[in-house]
Amino acid sequence: MALHVYKFGGTSVGSVAAIGSVIRIVQSATPANQIAIVVSAMSGVTDALLRGAHTAAAGDGATYLSIAQDLRLRHQITAQELIASEAERDTLEVETDRLLGEFTTLCHSIHVLGELTPRALDAISALGERLNAPLVAAALRAQGQAAEAIDAARLIATDDRFGDASPLFDLTRHQVQTELRPLLDAHTVPVITGFLGATISGATTTLGRGGSDYSAAIIGAALDADEVIFYKEVDGVLTADPRVVPGARVVHRIAYDEIGELAYFGAKVLHPKTIQPLVDRNIPVHFKNTFNPEFPGTVVMRRGESGNGRIKAVTAIRSLSMITVAGRGMLGVPGIAARTFTTVARLHASVLMISQASSEQSICFVIPSTFADEVRAALEAEFANEIARRDIDGVFLQDQAVIVTVVGAGIRTTPGIAGRIFAALGDHAINIHAIALGSSECSISLVVDANDADEAVRAIHPLTTTTATETVQLV
Ligand code: ASP
Ligand code: MG
């Protein structure tokens, strides 16, 4: 017997058809297994709730009312399609009305006060999940599957950083075990609200936008689950962005740190922080497609188990600028790098990549383009004396830069891989402006012109090797 946690995002529970797929996935699970599911709000609902709050704060007393109407209708229609029992539907409707009543009351006071606190915002944005979990639970029951909606305020204890709360793991673990074990043992599926938690004094908090993934990881870790499956709208982690590379394939096995690198370099995968509770306990993470559940998807696991020395994926992060501080007078002068990055940090610009020539005659780094002019001006001011003395030639800005990152554990230490990457780019006459090795030993990053970015990704993509010899062991 295994214990699995399934997480369904907004699109996976955003329509009658989607909830239908969710029900089939739960029904087709091995009967002996215990299953807990974590759900997001229906797609678009969190945004609508937030819009209600913000318009109310801005003096608009009508928009939140019509949002409440729309949300009532959407949940009601979905319930009608999925739930045959009138009694179940009535109970659900009472709950929906209660939650939307809370929404309009909160928005009303925000409107009157003209003030929106982070605490009120959390109470409002958490309503989307609170509306949806009872609906999904009732839809499961309508198909004969024992299920019960659980409000995560009873499970996930957090600090009081509203809008971006952090879980208190020990208390959470205790609450999760106490609340969920009896249900799981009775083979009742808990349908848990993602995204939200509560402070010790009971105030609703949220874990940040997109936080339902984190909820699933926290609950999976607290339950010592055998596996956590994130159901998305794609078949798994891909070798490249399919809009750039039509032949992109699914990577069936990938390591936790490779996922981290992909997330950092712009691929739409889970944020590393999100899966950390699972990594800590070595609980396998699985990505699957709600709308293609037979497809094996991507399994994320420890490094050695996922294959070393192969290129898994290539990704590009765009809208960047490269800044170079250069000059012969920098040679052997301590402190230039420190002053450069202190200046950058003061402006709160995050640095994505750094490279310094060993001759010490230049330092170059890559930042988001939105900071470029400001950073250049600040560096020119910082080094005004050095520039006047001509120790530093100047601060040069190259706009329109893109970092292309090649991800694969062990690729840096596997002879020949870097050579093949450079040869592929050379064959396409793509100029490389800078090179850096990734932060976690499993990536190689290159800076190219924005105009060359797509072609660079396509040139490197044939070097990815993933599916050919892999067979996926389904747990
Ligand atoms: N519903 C929340 C959001 O849209 C949380 C989530 O979907 O993960 O941010
Ligand atoms: Mg979402």
Short mmCIF file of N, CA, C and O in Angstrom, two decimals, residues 17-83:
data_model
loop_
_atom_site.label_atom_id
_atom_site.label_comp_id
_atom_site.label_asym_id
_atom_site.label_seq_id
_atom_site.Cartn_x
_atom_site.Cartn_y
_atom_site.Cartn_z
N ALA A 17 -15.30 19.55 -17.54
CA ALA A 17 -14.50 18.51 -18.18
C ALA A 17 -13.23 18.23 -17.38
O ALA A 17 -12.83 17.07 -17.20
N ALA A 18 -12.61 19.30 -16.89
CA ALA A 18 -11.36 19.12 -16.14
C ALA A 18 -11.62 18.35 -14.84
O ALA A 18 -10.91 17.40 -14.52
N ILE A 19 -12.66 18.74 -14.12
CA ILE A 19 -12.97 18.03 -12.87
C ILE A 19 -13.33 16.57 -13.19
O ILE A 19 -12.99 15.65 -12.44
N GLY A 20 -13.95 16.36 -14.35
CA GLY A 20 -14.23 14.99 -14.80
C GLY A 20 -12.94 14.18 -14.92
O GLY A 20 -12.88 13.02 -14.49
N SER A 21 -11.90 14.78 -15.48
CA SER A 21 -10.61 14.08 -15.59
C SER A 21 -10.05 13.78 -14.21
O SER A 21 -9.49 12.71 -13.97
N VAL A 22 -10.17 14.75 -13.31
CA VAL A 22 -9.67 14.56 -11.94
C VAL A 22 -10.35 13.34 -11.32
O VAL A 22 -9.69 12.48 -10.72
N ILE A 23 -11.66 13.26 -11.49
CA ILE A 23 -12.40 12.13 -10.91
C ILE A 23 -11.90 10.81 -11.49
O ILE A 23 -11.65 9.85 -10.76
N ARG A 24 -11.70 10.79 -12.81
CA ARG A 24 -11.22 9.54 -13.43
C ARG A 24 -9.83 9.17 -12.92
O ARG A 24 -9.53 8.00 -12.70
N ILE A 25 -8.98 10.17 -12.73
CA ILE A 25 -7.63 9.89 -12.23
C ILE A 25 -7.71 9.27 -10.83
O ILE A 25 -7.05 8.27 -10.54
N VAL A 26 -8.54 9.83 -9.97
CA VAL A 26 -8.66 9.30 -8.61
C VAL A 26 -9.25 7.89 -8.66
O VAL A 26 -8.78 6.98 -7.98
N GLN A 27 -10.27 7.70 -9.52
CA GLN A 27 -10.91 6.39 -9.59
C GLN A 27 -9.98 5.31 -10.14
O GLN A 27 -10.13 4.14 -9.81
N SER A 28 -9.05 5.71 -11.00
CA SER A 28 -8.21 4.68 -11.61
C SER A 28 -6.96 4.38 -10.79
O SER A 28 -6.12 3.59 -11.18
N ALA A 29 -6.84 5.03 -9.63
CA ALA A 29 -5.69 4.73 -8.76
C ALA A 29 -5.83 3.31 -8.21
O ALA A 29 -6.93 2.80 -8.07
N THR A 30 -4.71 2.72 -7.91
CA THR A 30 -4.72 1.37 -7.32
C THR A 30 -5.59 1.38 -6.06
O THR A 30 -5.37 2.20 -5.16
N PRO A 31 -6.58 0.49 -5.96
CA PRO A 31 -7.52 0.56 -4.85
C PRO A 31 -6.87 0.51 -3.47
O PRO A 31 -7.35 1.14 -2.53
N ALA A 32 -5.76 -0.19 -3.36
CA ALA A 32 -5.13 -0.31 -2.04
C ALA A 32 -4.44 0.99 -1.62
O ALA A 32 -4.18 1.21 -0.44
N ASN A 33 -4.16 1.86 -2.57
CA ASN A 33 -3.42 3.08 -2.24
C ASN A 33 -4.28 4.09 -1.49
O ASN A 33 -5.48 4.16 -1.69
N GLN A 34 -3.61 4.86 -0.64
CA GLN A 34 -4.28 5.99 0.00
C GLN A 34 -3.96 7.24 -0.79
O GLN A 34 -2.82 7.45 -1.20
N ILE A 35 -4.98 8.08 -0.97
CA ILE A 35 -4.78 9.28 -1.78
C ILE A 35 -5.32 10.50 -1.06
O ILE A 35 -6.41 10.48 -0.51
N ALA A 36 -4.49 11.56 -1.08
CA ALA A 36 -4.97 12.87 -0.63
C ALA A 36 -4.83 13.80 -1.82
O ALA A 36 -3.86 13.69 -2.58
N ILE A 37 -5.77 14.70 -2.03
CA ILE A 37 -5.58 15.63 -3.13
C ILE A 37 -5.63 17.08 -2.65
O ILE A 37 -6.31 17.42 -1.68
N VAL A 38 -4.82 17.89 -3.33
CA VAL A 38 -4.73 19.31 -3.03
C VAL A 38 -5.20 20.04 -4.28
O VAL A 38 -4.75 19.73 -5.38
N VAL A 39 -6.13 20.97 -4.10
CA VAL A 39 -6.65 21.67 -5.28
C VAL A 39 -6.44 23.18 -5.19
O VAL A 39 -6.48 23.77 -4.11
N SER A 40 -6.25 23.78 -6.36
CA SER A 40 -6.24 25.23 -6.50
C SER A 40 -7.67 25.72 -6.62
O SER A 40 -8.60 24.93 -6.77
N ALA A 41 -7.80 27.03 -6.66
CA ALA A 41 -9.06 27.64 -7.07
C ALA A 41 -9.27 27.34 -8.56
O ALA A 41 -8.31 27.03 -9.27
N MET A 42 -10.51 27.41 -9.04
CA MET A 42 -10.72 27.27 -10.48
C MET A 42 -9.94 28.37 -11.18
O MET A 42 -9.77 29.47 -10.64
N SER A 43 -9.48 28.08 -12.39
CA SER A 43 -8.61 29.03 -13.10
C SER A 43 -9.27 30.41 -13.18
O SER A 43 -10.45 30.54 -13.48
N GLY A 44 -8.49 31.43 -12.88
CA GLY A 44 -8.97 32.81 -12.99
C GLY A 44 -9.67 33.33 -11.74
O GLY A 44 -9.89 34.54 -11.62
N VAL A 45 -10.02 32.44 -10.82
CA VAL A 45 -10.83 32.87 -9.67
C VAL A 45 -10.01 33.74 -8.70
O VAL A 45 -10.47 34.77 -8.23
N THR A 46 -8.76 33.32 -8.42
CA THR A 46 -7.93 34.12 -7.50
C THR A 46 -7.75 35.54 -8.05
O THR A 46 -7.88 36.53 -7.32
N ASP A 47 -7.50 35.63 -9.35
CA ASP A 47 -7.34 36.95 -9.98
C ASP A 47 -8.61 37.77 -9.82
O ASP A 47 -8.55 38.97 -9.52
N ALA A 48 -9.76 37.14 -10.03
CA ALA A 48 -11.03 37.86 -9.92
C ALA A 48 -11.25 38.37 -8.50
O ALA A 48 -11.66 39.51 -8.28
N LEU A 49 -10.95 37.52 -7.51
CA LEU A 49 -11.11 37.93 -6.10
C LEU A 49 -10.22 39.13 -5.79
O LEU A 49 -10.65 40.10 -5.15
N LEU A 50 -8.99 39.06 -6.27
CA LEU A 50 -8.04 40.15 -6.00
C LEU A 50 -8.50 41.44 -6.67
O LEU A 50 -8.38 42.53 -6.11
N ARG A 51 -9.04 41.28 -7.87
CA ARG A 51 -9.54 42.47 -8.58
C ARG A 51 -10.69 43.10 -7.78
O ARG A 51 -10.75 44.33 -7.64
N GLY A 52 -11.55 42.28 -7.21
CA GLY A 52 -12.63 42.78 -6.38
C GLY A 52 -12.10 43.61 -5.21
O GLY A 52 -12.56 44.72 -4.95
N ALA A 53 -11.07 43.06 -4.55
CA ALA A 53 -10.50 43.76 -3.39
C ALA A 53 -9.87 45.09 -3.79
O ALA A 53 -10.07 46.12 -3.14
N HIS A 54 -9.11 45.05 -4.88
CA HIS A 54 -8.38 46.26 -5.28
C HIS A 54 -9.32 47.34 -5.79
O HIS A 54 -9.12 48.53 -5.50
N THR A 55 -10.35 46.95 -6.55
CA THR A 55 -11.28 47.97 -7.03
C THR A 55 -12.05 48.56 -5.85
O THR A 55 -12.31 49.77 -5.81
N ALA A 56 -12.40 47.73 -4.87
CA ALA A 56 -13.11 48.24 -3.70
C ALA A 56 -12.25 49.27 -2.96
O ALA A 56 -12.72 50.34 -2.58
N ALA A 57 -10.96 48.94 -2.81
CA ALA A 57 -10.05 49.86 -2.12
C ALA A 57 -9.91 51.17 -2.88
O ALA A 57 -9.71 52.23 -2.29
N ALA A 58 -10.06 51.10 -4.20
CA ALA A 58 -9.90 52.29 -5.03
C ALA A 58 -11.21 53.09 -5.13
O ALA A 58 -11.29 54.04 -5.90
N GLY A 59 -12.23 52.68 -4.39
CA GLY A 59 -13.44 53.49 -4.34
C GLY A 59 -14.59 52.98 -5.21
O GLY A 59 -15.64 53.60 -5.29
N ASP A 60 -14.37 51.84 -5.84
CA ASP A 60 -15.40 51.28 -6.72
C ASP A 60 -16.28 50.32 -5.91
O ASP A 60 -15.80 49.29 -5.42
N GLY A 61 -17.54 50.69 -5.77
CA GLY A 61 -18.42 49.90 -4.92
C GLY A 61 -19.26 48.89 -5.68
O GLY A 61 -20.13 48.24 -5.11
N ALA A 62 -19.02 48.75 -6.99
CA ALA A 62 -19.90 47.89 -7.81
C ALA A 62 -19.20 46.64 -8.32
O ALA A 62 -19.80 45.56 -8.40
N THR A 63 -17.91 46.79 -8.69
CA THR A 63 -17.22 45.69 -9.35
C THR A 63 -17.21 44.42 -8.50
O THR A 63 -17.47 43.32 -9.00
N TYR A 64 -16.91 44.54 -7.21
CA TYR A 64 -16.83 43.32 -6.40
C TYR A 64 -18.16 42.59 -6.33
O TYR A 64 -18.22 41.37 -6.23
N LEU A 65 -19.25 43.37 -6.42
CA LEU A 65 -20.57 42.72 -6.38
C LEU A 65 -20.81 41.90 -7.64
O LEU A 65 -21.33 40.78 -7.58
N SER A 66 -20.39 42.45 -8.77
CA SER A 66 -20.62 41.67 -9.99
C SER A 66 -19.65 40.50 -10.08
O SER A 66 -20.00 39.43 -10.62
N ILE A 67 -18.46 40.65 -9.50
CA ILE A 67 -17.53 39.51 -9.43
C ILE A 67 -18.15 38.39 -8.58
O ILE A 67 -18.12 37.22 -8.95
N ALA A 68 -18.75 38.77 -7.47
CA ALA A 68 -19.39 37.77 -6.60
C ALA A 68 -20.49 37.03 -7.37
O ALA A 68 -20.62 35.80 -7.27
N GLN A 69 -21.26 37.78 -8.13
CA GLN A 69 -22.31 37.16 -8.96
C GLN A 69 -21.73 36.14 -9.94
O GLN A 69 -22.22 35.02 -10.06
N ASP A 70 -20.69 36.58 -10.66
CA ASP A 70 -20.06 35.70 -11.66
C ASP A 70 -19.53 34.42 -11.01
O ASP A 70 -19.70 33.33 -11.55
N LEU A 71 -18.88 34.60 -9.84
CA LEU A 71 -18.29 33.43 -9.19
C LEU A 71 -19.38 32.48 -8.69
O LEU A 71 -19.25 31.26 -8.79
N ARG A 72 -20.47 33.04 -8.19
CA ARG A 72 -21.58 32.22 -7.72
C ARG A 72 -22.11 31.37 -8.88
O ARG A 72 -22.28 30.16 -8.77
N LEU A 73 -22.29 32.04 -10.01
CA LEU A 73 -22.84 31.37 -11.20
C LEU A 73 -21.90 30.26 -11.68
O LEU A 73 -22.32 29.14 -11.97
N ARG A 74 -20.62 30.59 -11.77
CA ARG A 74 -19.66 29.62 -12.30
C ARG A 74 -19.61 28.37 -11.42
O ARG A 74 -19.61 27.25 -11.93
N HIS A 75 -19.58 28.55 -10.11
CA HIS A 75 -19.52 27.38 -9.23
C HIS A 75 -20.84 26.61 -9.24
O HIS A 75 -20.86 25.38 -9.19
N GLN A 76 -21.93 27.37 -9.35
CA GLN A 76 -23.24 26.72 -9.37
C GLN A 76 -23.44 25.85 -10.62
O GLN A 76 -23.89 24.71 -10.54
N ILE A 77 -23.07 26.42 -11.76
CA ILE A 77 -23.25 25.69 -13.03
C ILE A 77 -22.38 24.43 -13.04
O ILE A 77 -22.82 23.36 -13.43
N THR A 78 -21.15 24.58 -12.56
CA THR A 78 -20.25 23.43 -12.51
C THR A 78 -20.84 22.35 -11.61
O THR A 78 -20.83 21.16 -11.95
N ALA A 79 -21.37 22.77 -10.47
CA ALA A 79 -21.96 21.81 -9.53
C ALA A 79 -23.15 21.09 -10.17
O ALA A 79 -23.32 19.88 -10.01
N GLN A 80 -23.97 21.85 -10.88
CA GLN A 80 -25.14 21.24 -11.52
C GLN A 80 -24.76 20.13 -12.48
O GLN A 80 -25.43 19.10 -12.55
N GLU A 81 -23.67 20.35 -13.20
CA GLU A 81 -23.25 19.36 -14.18
C GLU A 81 -22.66 18.11 -13.54
O GLU A 81 -22.73 17.03 -14.09
N LEU A 82 -22.04 18.31 -12.38
CA LEU A 82 -21.25 17.20 -11.82
C LEU A 82 -21.95 16.44 -10.70
O LEU A 82 -21.58 15.33 -10.38
N ILE A 83 -22.95 17.08 -10.10
CA ILE A 83 -23.54 16.49 -8.90
C ILE A 83 -25.03 16.28 -9.11
O ILE A 83 -25.79 17.24 -9.28
#
